[in-house]
Short mmCIF file of C-alpha atoms in Angstrom, two decimals:
data_model
loop_
_atom_site.label_atom_id
_atom_site.label_comp_id
_atom_site.label_asym_id
_atom_site.label_seq_id
_atom_site.Cartn_x
_atom_site.Cartn_y
_atom_site.Cartn_z
CA MET A 1 9.93 -1.68 -17.87
CA THR A 2 12.83 -3.33 -16.05
CA LYS A 3 11.89 -6.50 -14.20
CA THR A 4 13.55 -8.09 -11.20
CA PRO A 5 13.36 -11.87 -11.70
CA LEU A 6 13.30 -12.69 -7.98
CA ALA A 7 10.39 -10.35 -7.29
CA VAL A 8 8.36 -11.61 -10.24
CA LEU A 9 9.11 -15.23 -9.35
CA THR A 10 8.18 -14.71 -5.69
CA LEU A 11 4.78 -13.28 -6.56
CA ALA A 12 4.09 -15.93 -9.19
CA LEU A 13 4.98 -18.80 -6.88
CA LEU A 14 2.82 -17.50 -4.05
CA LEU A 15 -0.13 -17.09 -6.36
CA ALA A 16 0.43 -20.36 -8.17
CA GLY A 17 0.30 -22.23 -4.89
CA CYS A 18 -3.30 -21.20 -4.44
CA GLY A 19 -4.64 -20.73 -7.93
CA SER A 20 -3.15 -19.90 -11.30
CA ALA A 21 0.08 -18.01 -11.88
CA ALA A 22 -2.04 -15.08 -13.04
CA GLY A 23 -3.25 -14.64 -9.49
CA THR A 24 -6.65 -16.33 -9.48
CA SER A 25 -8.14 -18.91 -7.18
CA GLY A 26 -10.58 -21.76 -7.76
CA GLY A 27 -9.74 -22.10 -11.45
CA THR A 28 -12.56 -22.40 -13.95
CA THR A 29 -13.85 -25.97 -14.29
CA ASN A 30 -17.37 -25.05 -15.43
CA THR A 31 -18.87 -22.34 -17.57
CA PRO A 32 -18.99 -19.08 -15.58
CA LYS A 33 -22.44 -18.17 -14.30
CA SER A 34 -23.92 -14.71 -14.16
CA GLY A 35 -25.69 -13.43 -11.05
CA GLY A 36 -25.51 -13.66 -7.28
CA THR A 37 -24.16 -11.46 -4.51
CA LEU A 38 -20.63 -11.97 -3.22
CA ILE A 39 -19.93 -10.89 0.35
CA LEU A 40 -16.33 -10.20 1.36
CA GLY A 41 -15.44 -9.97 5.05
CA GLU A 42 -12.88 -7.19 5.27
CA ASN A 43 -10.75 -6.38 8.30
CA GLY A 44 -11.46 -3.35 10.44
CA GLN A 45 -9.19 -0.88 8.62
CA GLU A 46 -12.13 0.94 7.04
CA PRO A 47 -10.92 3.73 4.73
CA PRO A 48 -11.84 7.24 5.88
CA CYS A 49 -12.57 8.31 2.29
CA LEU A 50 -13.66 6.42 -0.85
CA ASP A 51 -12.07 8.90 -3.24
CA PRO A 52 -9.16 6.81 -4.54
CA HIS A 53 -7.10 9.99 -4.87
CA GLY A 54 -7.76 10.99 -1.25
CA ASN A 55 -7.12 7.56 0.20
CA ALA A 56 -3.95 6.12 1.72
CA SER A 57 -5.47 3.24 3.68
CA SER A 58 -3.62 -0.02 3.00
CA ASP A 59 -7.04 -1.64 2.40
CA GLY A 60 -8.38 1.27 0.34
CA PRO A 61 -8.20 -0.23 -3.17
CA VAL A 62 -10.46 -3.18 -2.30
CA SER A 63 -13.25 -0.61 -1.84
CA THR A 64 -12.45 1.65 -4.80
CA VAL A 65 -11.22 -0.68 -7.57
CA PRO A 66 -14.73 -2.11 -8.20
CA VAL A 67 -15.82 1.44 -9.08
CA ALA A 68 -12.77 3.15 -10.58
CA ASP A 69 -10.80 1.71 -13.51
CA SER A 70 -7.11 2.49 -13.96
CA LEU A 71 -5.30 3.98 -16.91
CA VAL A 72 -3.11 0.88 -17.38
CA TRP A 73 -2.91 -2.68 -16.04
CA PHE A 74 0.17 -4.05 -14.27
CA ASP A 75 0.29 -7.76 -15.13
CA ALA A 76 1.51 -10.54 -12.85
CA ASP A 77 4.77 -10.80 -14.81
CA GLY A 78 5.51 -7.12 -14.27
CA THR A 79 4.60 -5.86 -17.73
CA ILE A 80 2.32 -2.86 -18.34
CA GLN A 81 -0.75 -3.55 -20.48
CA PRO A 82 -3.52 -1.33 -21.89
CA TRP A 83 -6.73 -0.57 -20.00
CA LEU A 84 -8.31 2.89 -20.24
CA ALA A 85 -5.23 3.86 -22.24
CA ASP A 86 -4.95 1.94 -25.52
CA SER A 87 -1.29 2.87 -26.03
CA TRP A 88 1.37 5.38 -25.04
CA GLU A 89 4.64 6.85 -26.21
CA ILE A 90 7.49 8.09 -24.02
CA SER A 91 9.92 10.75 -25.17
CA ASN A 92 13.63 10.01 -25.24
CA ASP A 93 14.25 12.27 -22.25
CA GLY A 94 11.53 10.51 -20.21
CA ARG A 95 9.67 13.77 -19.56
CA THR A 96 6.74 13.47 -21.99
CA TYR A 97 4.11 10.70 -22.07
CA THR A 98 1.53 10.72 -24.86
CA PHE A 99 -1.51 8.59 -24.06
CA LYS A 100 -3.92 7.32 -26.74
CA LEU A 101 -7.13 6.59 -24.86
CA ARG A 102 -9.71 3.86 -25.23
CA GLN A 103 -12.92 5.01 -26.93
CA GLY A 104 -16.48 4.11 -25.97
CA VAL A 105 -15.92 4.25 -22.20
CA LYS A 106 -18.51 6.00 -20.04
CA PHE A 107 -18.65 6.83 -16.36
CA HIS A 108 -21.58 5.77 -14.22
CA ASP A 109 -23.08 9.28 -14.47
CA GLY A 110 -22.87 9.31 -18.26
CA ALA A 111 -19.71 11.42 -18.50
CA VAL A 112 -17.42 10.42 -21.38
CA TRP A 113 -13.89 9.13 -20.91
CA ASN A 114 -11.56 11.22 -23.06
CA ALA A 115 -8.38 13.29 -22.91
CA GLU A 116 -10.06 16.04 -20.91
CA ALA A 117 -11.29 13.46 -18.35
CA LEU A 118 -7.75 12.17 -17.86
CA LYS A 119 -6.39 15.69 -17.46
CA VAL A 120 -9.09 16.52 -14.92
CA ASN A 121 -8.19 13.40 -12.92
CA PHE A 122 -4.48 14.23 -12.88
CA GLU A 123 -5.23 17.75 -11.69
CA HIS A 124 -7.61 16.42 -9.03
CA MET A 125 -4.82 14.22 -7.67
CA ARG A 126 -2.51 17.24 -7.41
CA ASP A 127 -5.13 19.71 -6.13
CA PRO A 128 -4.34 20.64 -2.48
CA ALA A 129 -8.09 20.58 -1.79
CA THR A 130 -8.08 16.82 -2.45
CA LYS A 131 -5.70 16.42 0.49
CA SER A 132 -4.16 13.48 -1.29
CA PRO A 133 -1.79 11.63 1.05
CA LEU A 134 -0.64 9.21 -1.63
CA ALA A 135 -1.65 9.87 -5.25
CA ALA A 136 -0.17 13.37 -5.12
CA SER A 137 3.17 11.96 -3.95
CA TYR A 138 3.11 9.34 -6.68
CA ILE A 139 2.63 11.87 -9.49
CA ALA A 140 4.68 14.67 -7.95
CA PRO A 141 6.63 15.25 -11.23
CA TYR A 142 3.37 15.89 -13.15
CA LYS A 143 3.25 19.45 -14.55
CA LYS A 144 -0.08 21.24 -14.88
CA ASP A 145 0.37 21.93 -18.57
CA ALA A 146 -0.84 18.66 -20.08
CA LYS A 147 -1.87 19.19 -23.71
CA ILE A 148 -5.09 17.83 -25.19
CA VAL A 149 -3.88 16.82 -28.67
CA ASP A 150 -7.31 15.58 -29.73
CA ASP A 151 -10.39 14.12 -28.05
CA TYR A 152 -8.61 10.88 -27.16
CA THR A 153 -4.95 11.89 -26.96
CA LEU A 154 -3.32 13.59 -23.96
CA GLU A 155 0.30 14.74 -23.88
CA VAL A 156 1.57 14.73 -20.28
CA HIS A 157 4.68 16.62 -19.24
CA LEU A 158 6.84 15.76 -16.23
CA SER A 159 9.25 18.08 -14.44
CA SER A 160 11.85 15.31 -14.35
CA PRO A 161 12.21 11.79 -15.74
CA TYR A 162 10.12 9.37 -13.70
CA ARG A 163 10.62 5.74 -14.69
CA PRO A 164 7.91 4.29 -12.35
CA PHE A 165 5.18 6.56 -13.78
CA LEU A 166 3.31 3.81 -15.64
CA ASP A 167 3.75 1.35 -12.76
CA ILE A 168 2.00 3.57 -10.26
CA LEU A 169 -0.75 4.55 -12.71
CA ALA A 170 -1.86 0.92 -12.56
CA GLN A 171 -2.66 1.16 -8.85
CA GLY A 172 -6.16 1.60 -7.49
CA TYR A 173 -5.08 4.74 -5.65
CA LEU A 174 -4.92 6.46 -9.04
CA GLY A 175 -8.20 5.09 -10.42
CA MET A 176 -10.25 7.37 -12.67
CA ILE A 177 -13.23 9.31 -11.31
CA SER A 178 -15.97 11.01 -13.34
CA PRO A 179 -14.74 14.41 -14.56
CA LYS A 180 -18.28 15.69 -14.10
CA GLN A 181 -18.21 14.77 -10.41
CA ILE A 182 -14.74 16.28 -9.96
CA LYS A 183 -15.81 19.56 -11.57
CA GLU A 184 -19.32 19.92 -10.17
CA SER A 185 -19.33 18.18 -6.77
CA PRO A 186 -15.85 17.12 -5.64
CA GLN A 187 -17.03 17.16 -2.02
CA THR A 188 -19.22 14.11 -2.73
CA ILE A 189 -16.45 11.81 -3.96
CA CYS A 190 -15.37 10.60 -0.51
CA GLU A 191 -18.88 9.43 0.34
CA HIS A 192 -20.09 8.35 -3.11
CA PRO A 193 -17.42 7.84 -5.79
CA ILE A 194 -18.49 7.74 -9.44
CA GLY A 195 -16.18 5.84 -11.75
CA SER A 196 -16.33 3.77 -14.93
CA GLY A 197 -15.71 0.39 -13.29
CA PRO A 198 -17.52 -2.95 -13.51
CA PHE A 199 -19.51 -2.14 -10.36
CA VAL A 200 -21.56 0.92 -9.46
CA PHE A 201 -21.39 2.27 -5.92
CA ASP A 202 -24.67 1.94 -3.99
CA LYS A 203 -24.24 2.72 -0.30
CA TRP A 204 -21.64 3.08 2.44
CA THR A 205 -22.96 2.27 5.89
CA LYS A 206 -19.98 3.39 7.94
CA GLY A 207 -18.67 0.81 10.35
CA GLN A 208 -20.69 -1.89 8.63
CA SER A 209 -20.50 -2.31 4.87
CA ILE A 210 -20.23 -0.94 1.34
CA THR A 211 -22.56 -2.26 -1.37
CA TYR A 212 -22.34 -2.18 -5.18
CA HIS A 213 -24.31 -3.44 -8.16
CA ARG A 214 -23.15 -4.59 -11.57
CA ASN A 215 -22.58 -2.03 -14.33
CA PRO A 216 -24.66 -3.50 -17.19
CA ASP A 217 -22.88 -1.36 -19.81
CA TYR A 218 -19.34 -2.35 -18.87
CA ASN A 219 -17.26 -3.58 -21.78
CA TRP A 220 -13.76 -2.18 -21.23
CA GLY A 221 -11.98 -4.43 -18.77
CA PRO A 222 -8.19 -4.79 -18.89
CA LYS A 223 -6.85 -6.65 -21.92
CA SER A 224 -5.61 -9.53 -19.74
CA ALA A 225 -9.05 -10.17 -18.17
CA ARG A 226 -10.61 -13.62 -18.60
CA HIS A 227 -13.76 -12.29 -20.23
CA THR A 228 -15.33 -9.22 -21.82
CA GLY A 229 -18.58 -7.46 -21.08
CA PRO A 230 -20.20 -6.88 -17.67
CA ALA A 231 -19.00 -8.55 -14.47
CA TYR A 232 -20.55 -11.92 -13.65
CA LEU A 233 -21.60 -10.95 -10.13
CA GLU A 234 -24.87 -9.06 -9.89
CA LYS A 235 -23.99 -7.49 -6.56
CA LEU A 236 -20.98 -7.07 -4.30
CA GLU A 237 -20.84 -6.32 -0.60
CA ILE A 238 -17.76 -5.51 1.47
CA ARG A 239 -18.57 -6.12 5.11
CA PHE A 240 -16.23 -4.73 7.77
CA LEU A 241 -15.43 -7.35 10.41
CA ALA A 242 -12.66 -6.02 12.61
CA GLU A 243 -12.09 -8.97 14.93
CA ASP A 244 -10.05 -11.84 13.49
CA ALA A 245 -12.21 -14.48 15.14
CA THR A 246 -15.41 -12.83 13.93
CA ARG A 247 -14.14 -12.69 10.36
CA TYR A 248 -13.00 -16.31 10.28
CA ASN A 249 -16.14 -17.61 12.00
CA ALA A 250 -18.29 -15.73 9.49
CA LEU A 251 -16.52 -17.59 6.68
CA ALA A 252 -16.76 -20.96 8.42
CA ALA A 253 -20.48 -20.40 9.04
CA GLY A 254 -21.13 -19.39 5.43
CA GLU A 255 -22.19 -15.84 6.40
CA VAL A 256 -19.62 -14.42 3.97
CA HIS A 257 -18.16 -15.92 0.81
CA ALA A 258 -14.58 -14.78 1.39
CA ILE A 259 -12.45 -13.01 3.97
CA ASP A 260 -9.55 -10.67 3.43
CA PHE A 261 -6.48 -10.84 5.69
CA THR A 262 -7.13 -14.36 6.91
CA PRO A 263 -5.90 -14.54 10.53
CA PRO A 264 -2.54 -16.37 10.56
CA GLN A 265 -3.72 -18.74 13.29
CA ASN A 266 -6.49 -19.95 10.95
CA VAL A 267 -4.50 -20.47 7.74
CA GLU A 268 -3.75 -24.15 8.33
CA ASP A 269 -7.41 -24.81 9.12
CA VAL A 270 -8.40 -23.13 5.86
CA LYS A 271 -5.93 -25.20 3.86
CA ALA A 272 -7.15 -28.40 5.49
CA ASN A 273 -10.82 -27.63 4.77
CA PRO A 274 -11.94 -29.16 1.44
CA ASP A 275 -14.75 -26.60 1.21
CA LEU A 276 -12.40 -23.62 1.32
CA GLY A 277 -9.81 -22.13 -1.00
CA PHE A 278 -6.84 -19.87 -0.25
CA LEU A 279 -5.08 -17.10 -2.16
CA THR A 280 -2.07 -15.14 -0.94
CA ALA A 281 0.74 -12.85 -2.05
CA ILE A 282 3.43 -10.83 -0.31
CA ARG A 283 2.59 -7.17 -0.76
CA PRO A 284 5.35 -5.33 -2.64
CA GLY A 285 6.70 -2.08 -1.26
CA HIS A 286 7.88 -1.26 2.27
CA PRO A 287 7.64 -3.91 5.02
CA MET A 288 5.61 -3.38 8.19
CA SER A 289 7.94 -1.31 10.32
CA PHE A 290 8.28 1.01 13.25
CA TRP A 291 9.64 4.26 11.88
CA LEU A 292 12.03 6.27 14.07
CA ASN A 293 11.84 10.06 14.09
CA THR A 294 15.37 11.02 13.08
CA SER A 295 14.73 14.76 13.45
CA ARG A 296 14.81 14.90 17.25
CA PRO A 297 16.38 13.12 20.24
CA PRO A 298 16.92 10.34 20.94
CA PHE A 299 16.74 8.98 17.39
CA ASP A 300 18.58 11.89 15.78
CA ASP A 301 21.68 9.90 16.82
CA VAL A 302 22.20 7.05 14.35
CA ARG A 303 23.92 5.00 17.07
CA VAL A 304 20.72 4.98 19.14
CA ARG A 305 18.73 3.84 16.08
CA GLN A 306 21.27 1.12 15.32
CA ALA A 307 21.19 0.02 18.96
CA LEU A 308 17.42 -0.43 18.99
CA LEU A 309 17.53 -2.44 15.76
CA ALA A 310 20.21 -4.73 17.19
CA ALA A 311 18.31 -5.15 20.48
CA VAL A 312 15.09 -6.47 18.96
CA ASP A 313 14.81 -10.20 18.22
CA ARG A 314 12.66 -9.69 15.15
CA GLU A 315 12.73 -13.34 14.11
CA SER A 316 11.34 -14.54 17.44
CA ILE A 317 8.70 -11.80 17.61
CA ILE A 318 7.38 -12.34 14.09
CA GLN A 319 7.37 -16.11 14.31
CA GLY A 320 5.34 -15.82 17.49
CA ILE A 321 2.74 -13.27 16.45
CA SER A 322 2.17 -14.86 13.00
CA PHE A 323 2.23 -18.54 14.02
CA GLY A 324 5.17 -18.94 11.67
CA ARG A 325 3.25 -17.52 8.68
CA TYR A 326 5.05 -14.19 8.10
CA GLN A 327 8.40 -13.62 6.45
CA VAL A 328 10.81 -11.51 8.50
CA ALA A 329 11.86 -8.39 6.59
CA GLN A 330 15.44 -8.31 5.38
CA GLY A 331 15.59 -4.58 4.81
CA PHE A 332 13.49 -1.64 3.67
CA VAL A 333 11.89 -3.21 0.58
CA THR A 334 9.84 -6.41 0.61
CA SER A 335 11.07 -9.47 -1.26
CA SER A 336 8.21 -9.29 -3.80
CA THR A 337 9.12 -5.78 -4.95
CA PRO A 338 10.83 -5.19 -8.31
CA GLY A 339 14.16 -3.73 -7.23
CA TYR A 340 14.54 -5.78 -4.03
CA ALA A 341 18.23 -6.10 -3.12
CA GLN A 342 18.51 -9.85 -2.59
CA GLY A 343 22.22 -9.69 -1.79
CA LEU A 344 21.56 -7.73 1.41
CA ALA A 345 19.47 -10.47 3.03
CA GLY A 346 20.83 -11.46 6.44
CA THR A 347 22.52 -8.12 7.07
CA ILE A 348 20.39 -7.27 10.13
CA ALA A 349 21.52 -9.22 13.19
CA TYR A 350 20.04 -9.62 16.65
CA ASP A 351 22.94 -8.58 18.89
CA PRO A 352 22.12 -7.07 22.34
CA ALA A 353 25.84 -6.80 23.19
CA THR A 354 26.41 -4.54 20.18
CA ALA A 355 23.29 -2.57 21.13
CA ASN A 356 24.69 -1.83 24.59
CA LYS A 357 28.08 -0.92 23.14
CA LEU A 358 26.50 1.55 20.71
CA LEU A 359 24.59 3.28 23.49
CA ASP A 360 27.77 3.53 25.56
CA GLU A 361 29.51 5.13 22.57
CA ALA A 362 26.60 7.57 22.22
CA GLY A 363 27.24 8.77 25.78
CA TRP A 364 24.33 7.04 27.50
CA THR A 365 26.55 5.39 30.09
CA ALA A 366 24.82 6.04 33.42
CA ARG A 367 21.58 4.39 34.57
CA ASP A 368 18.86 5.38 36.98
CA LYS A 369 17.33 3.14 39.65
CA ASP A 370 15.00 1.58 37.02
CA GLY A 371 17.87 0.67 34.73
CA ILE A 372 17.07 3.39 32.18
CA ARG A 373 20.15 5.08 30.69
CA LEU A 374 21.01 8.68 31.49
CA LYS A 375 23.03 11.41 29.79
CA ASP A 376 23.38 14.94 31.13
CA GLY A 377 20.71 14.10 33.68
CA LYS A 378 18.13 13.13 31.05
CA ARG A 379 16.55 9.67 30.70
CA LEU A 380 16.78 7.81 27.41
CA THR A 381 13.07 7.96 26.56
CA ALA A 382 11.11 7.58 23.31
CA TYR A 383 7.39 8.24 22.85
CA PHE A 384 5.23 5.95 20.69
CA PRO A 385 1.72 7.39 20.19
CA ILE A 386 -0.71 4.88 18.65
CA ALA A 387 -4.40 4.76 17.80
CA ALA A 388 -6.86 3.28 20.26
CA ASN A 389 -7.80 0.66 17.65
CA PHE A 390 -4.17 -0.26 16.96
CA PRO A 391 -4.14 -3.76 15.36
CA ALA A 392 -3.62 -6.50 17.93
CA GLN A 393 -0.61 -8.01 16.16
CA ARG A 394 1.16 -4.65 15.94
CA MET A 395 0.43 -4.04 19.61
CA GLN A 396 2.11 -7.34 20.44
CA ILE A 397 5.13 -6.26 18.41
CA ALA A 398 5.14 -2.87 20.15
CA VAL A 399 5.01 -4.42 23.62
CA GLN A 400 7.81 -6.88 22.82
CA THR A 401 9.91 -4.12 21.25
CA GLN A 402 9.33 -2.03 24.38
CA ALA A 403 10.57 -4.93 26.52
CA ALA A 404 13.67 -5.45 24.36
CA ALA A 405 14.46 -1.73 24.48
CA ARG A 406 14.15 -1.65 28.25
CA LYS A 407 16.79 -4.39 28.55
CA ILE A 408 19.35 -2.07 26.95
CA GLY A 409 18.17 0.94 28.99
CA LEU A 410 15.81 2.63 26.50
CA ASP A 411 12.36 3.53 27.82
CA ILE A 412 9.72 3.38 25.05
CA GLN A 413 6.49 4.87 26.35
CA ILE A 414 3.42 3.67 24.42
CA GLN A 415 0.67 6.31 24.37
CA THR A 416 -2.95 6.25 23.10
CA PRO A 417 -3.98 9.89 22.57
CA PRO A 418 -7.38 10.87 21.09
CA GLU A 419 -7.62 10.52 17.30
CA GLN A 420 -7.39 14.25 16.54
CA GLU A 421 -4.38 14.66 18.82
CA LEU A 422 -2.74 11.68 17.14
CA THR A 423 -3.27 13.26 13.72
CA ASP A 424 -1.98 16.64 14.88
CA ARG A 425 1.11 15.10 16.42
CA SER A 426 1.79 13.13 13.27
CA ILE A 427 1.69 16.28 11.14
CA LYS A 428 3.88 18.22 13.59
CA GLY A 429 6.40 15.39 14.02
CA ASP A 430 5.63 15.15 17.74
CA TYR A 431 6.52 11.46 18.16
CA ASP A 432 9.57 9.25 18.34
CA LEU A 433 8.13 6.05 16.85
CA SER A 434 5.38 5.48 14.29
CA SER A 435 3.99 2.30 12.79
CA GLY A 436 2.98 1.28 9.29
CA LEU A 437 3.80 -0.21 5.91
CA TRP A 438 3.58 1.10 2.37
CA ALA A 439 2.52 -1.28 -0.38
CA THR A 440 3.43 -0.33 -3.94
CA ASN A 441 4.71 -2.12 -7.03
CA THR A 442 8.02 -0.30 -7.33
CA ALA A 443 11.17 0.28 -5.29
CA ASP A 444 10.40 3.96 -5.73
CA VAL A 445 8.65 3.43 -2.39
CA LEU A 446 12.04 4.39 -0.97
CA TRP A 447 11.73 7.88 -2.48
CA ILE A 448 8.22 8.20 -1.05
CA GLN A 449 9.29 7.07 2.43
CA TYR A 450 12.78 8.51 2.75
CA SER A 451 13.44 11.37 0.34
CA SER A 452 13.91 14.63 2.21
CA LYS A 453 11.43 16.12 -0.28
CA ASN A 454 8.71 14.08 1.41
CA ILE A 455 9.10 15.43 4.93
CA THR A 456 5.81 17.03 5.95
CA THR A 457 5.74 20.82 5.71
CA ALA A 458 3.06 23.47 6.17
CA GLU A 459 2.40 23.29 2.41
CA ARG A 460 2.37 19.54 1.88
CA ARG A 461 1.88 16.39 3.89
CA GLY A 462 4.68 14.02 2.97
CA GLN A 463 5.16 10.36 3.76
CA ASN A 464 8.71 10.54 5.14
CA VAL A 465 7.49 9.87 8.69
CA ALA A 466 11.06 9.08 9.78
CA ARG A 467 11.85 12.69 8.76
CA LEU A 468 15.12 11.39 7.37
CA SER A 469 17.34 13.82 5.50
CA ASP A 470 20.44 12.28 3.94
CA SER A 471 22.00 13.86 0.86
CA LYS A 472 23.65 10.63 -0.30
CA LEU A 473 20.37 8.74 -0.15
CA ASP A 474 18.48 11.60 -1.81
CA ASP A 475 20.94 11.56 -4.70
CA LEU A 476 20.61 7.79 -5.22
CA LEU A 477 16.81 7.90 -5.17
CA GLU A 478 16.55 10.87 -7.54
CA LYS A 479 18.88 9.19 -10.03
CA ALA A 480 16.94 5.91 -9.76
CA ARG A 481 13.71 7.71 -10.68
CA GLY A 482 15.16 8.90 -13.96
CA THR A 483 17.13 5.93 -15.26
CA GLU A 484 15.82 3.07 -17.38
CA ASP A 485 17.65 0.40 -15.36
CA PRO A 486 17.76 1.54 -11.70
CA ALA A 487 18.58 -1.83 -10.10
CA GLU A 488 22.09 -0.94 -8.94
CA LEU A 489 20.99 2.45 -7.63
CA TYR A 490 18.21 0.84 -5.61
CA ASN A 491 20.70 -1.72 -4.27
CA GLN A 492 22.93 1.11 -3.07
CA ALA A 493 19.96 2.96 -1.58
CA GLN A 494 18.89 -0.12 0.39
CA ALA A 495 22.44 -0.62 1.65
CA ARG A 496 22.55 3.03 2.72
CA LEU A 497 19.29 2.63 4.65
CA LEU A 498 20.73 -0.33 6.53
CA GLU A 499 23.43 2.06 7.73
CA LEU A 500 21.03 4.90 8.56
CA VAL A 501 18.33 2.73 10.23
CA PRO A 502 15.35 5.10 9.91
CA ALA A 503 13.04 2.26 10.93
CA ILE A 504 12.84 -1.19 12.46
CA PRO A 505 11.58 -3.42 9.62
CA PHE A 506 9.60 -6.37 10.97
CA TYR A 507 7.87 -8.40 8.26
CA ASP A 508 6.95 -8.55 4.59
CA ALA A 509 3.18 -8.20 4.82
CA PRO A 510 1.13 -10.92 3.12
CA ARG A 511 -2.38 -10.54 1.66
CA PRO A 512 -4.04 -13.89 2.59
CA VAL A 513 -7.59 -14.37 1.31
CA ALA A 514 -9.72 -17.41 2.20
CA HIS A 515 -12.94 -18.21 0.37
CA GLN A 516 -15.63 -20.77 -0.15
CA LYS A 517 -14.87 -23.13 -3.04
CA LYS A 518 -17.96 -21.96 -4.90
CA VAL A 519 -16.22 -18.60 -5.36
CA ARG A 520 -14.50 -18.98 -8.72
CA ASP A 521 -11.77 -16.92 -10.36
CA LEU A 522 -11.22 -14.60 -7.43
CA ALA A 523 -8.07 -12.62 -8.20
CA PHE A 524 -5.62 -10.01 -7.02
CA THR A 525 -4.77 -6.84 -8.88
CA PRO A 526 -1.00 -7.42 -9.33
CA ALA A 527 -0.17 -3.69 -9.16
CA TYR A 528 -1.26 -3.71 -5.54
CA PRO A 529 -2.37 -7.14 -4.26
CA SER A 530 -6.01 -6.54 -3.47
CA PRO A 531 -9.09 -8.68 -4.26
CA TYR A 532 -10.46 -7.93 -7.73
CA PHE A 533 -13.91 -9.16 -8.68
CA TYR A 534 -14.41 -8.48 -12.40
CA ASP A 535 -13.86 -12.13 -13.47
CA THR A 536 -15.22 -13.63 -10.23
CA TRP A 537 -18.39 -15.75 -10.29
CA LEU A 538 -20.38 -17.93 -7.92
CA ASP A 539 -20.81 -21.61 -8.72
CA GLU A 540 -24.16 -22.14 -7.05
#
């Protein structure tokens, strides 16, 4: 695997500031103790489905990784290590992967982990009935002719070389589910996933919590884990606490042991509190952005997209909404991502004069009585439909972006349609702006977000919400997927995106976790920074 030193260093430094360079917090000073129930206060982005293959929620893995192990482990230094796969071989043409699987692994329902189980999981990810918004995109080159060589060897064939294949297989979104459950009752996976992980799923009380208990038979953690055998914690509870103040106050009052997504206004208080610890990392992948629908007016004109980007004072907005805690995005890949183009930092400039000039050049020269630009009698208007529970910070960004756009004569109309209408409009492309981020451990996120192959169609829901179609970019991203050293291709792709402006990138999203000091060896999964509890124990 090719590493990008800056990305690896960034992640290591962030983690080392709060724990060890391996991504743990509250380093071991005493012998780990077995038992106890750890309660994590999670933010309000509750996943709609607990099937890792049917989940695209940015917080999804925290709920599924306790249950579902991954095929391989992505270490903090960017190397791939064994987990449910003991070893693997890759053909010279990059199209065939032969996995030798770990023996002695069992799922929580007694099903055996073997080559057939891996094949069943791959096919479940690709099955249209799974409605996979993410895993299916990740393994799109997978061909449905995998060969079971023997009980513990699977030969996987790809339609084209795919260098990030092992990287993405380390993510919780591609965790392994019982083949028995997939075959016999796939409709139950969303509500009650059965995996082989260190914790067994107990109950999901929607809107409140998810509970788990320790798997007493577990003895197949990743090779880089701090211990072997079952998890230390007897029980685990993930409690959904949507309001920032509620989540932080629950930690301060000792009602929960840790909180995910520590509110930025509380970070300094956490660091100053001798009874609390802090763990953070910048999530690799795509920064939090407002995507622009390039398939219809007004953002089908690149000059209008460039104008909006130049009109928004991103630095001021992000400093304000994050209390100075967030890093302003420098492009379309976060700084912690292998493949980040460091040399492009500083390219995006706040320049309202240039924004106005671009709109003049695009023919939007007249204005109505409200100051909104006109062309051929039509107002320069863009529609931004959002969910009723849109995160408060993103709403602040939306409102300030709306104000900046109005100054240059662009009317952004923020709408809050019912949930089903919002979903339908998203699928149909009936919007001008959309909000989100995409965390992943490879710059192949650019293919997922911007390849024309990933524009939603009647047959497949893609993740190219900007609906961008650019042959030059497509060519760069396809070549990057198949080469052993794609750094220069990804640099060119990121430079091309800065010209095309399919989105307004705002900030590199952090994953800040605060916890009581008695929580020891809390860690992130490096493949997708998310709390991981296998080595965690309570010193009480």
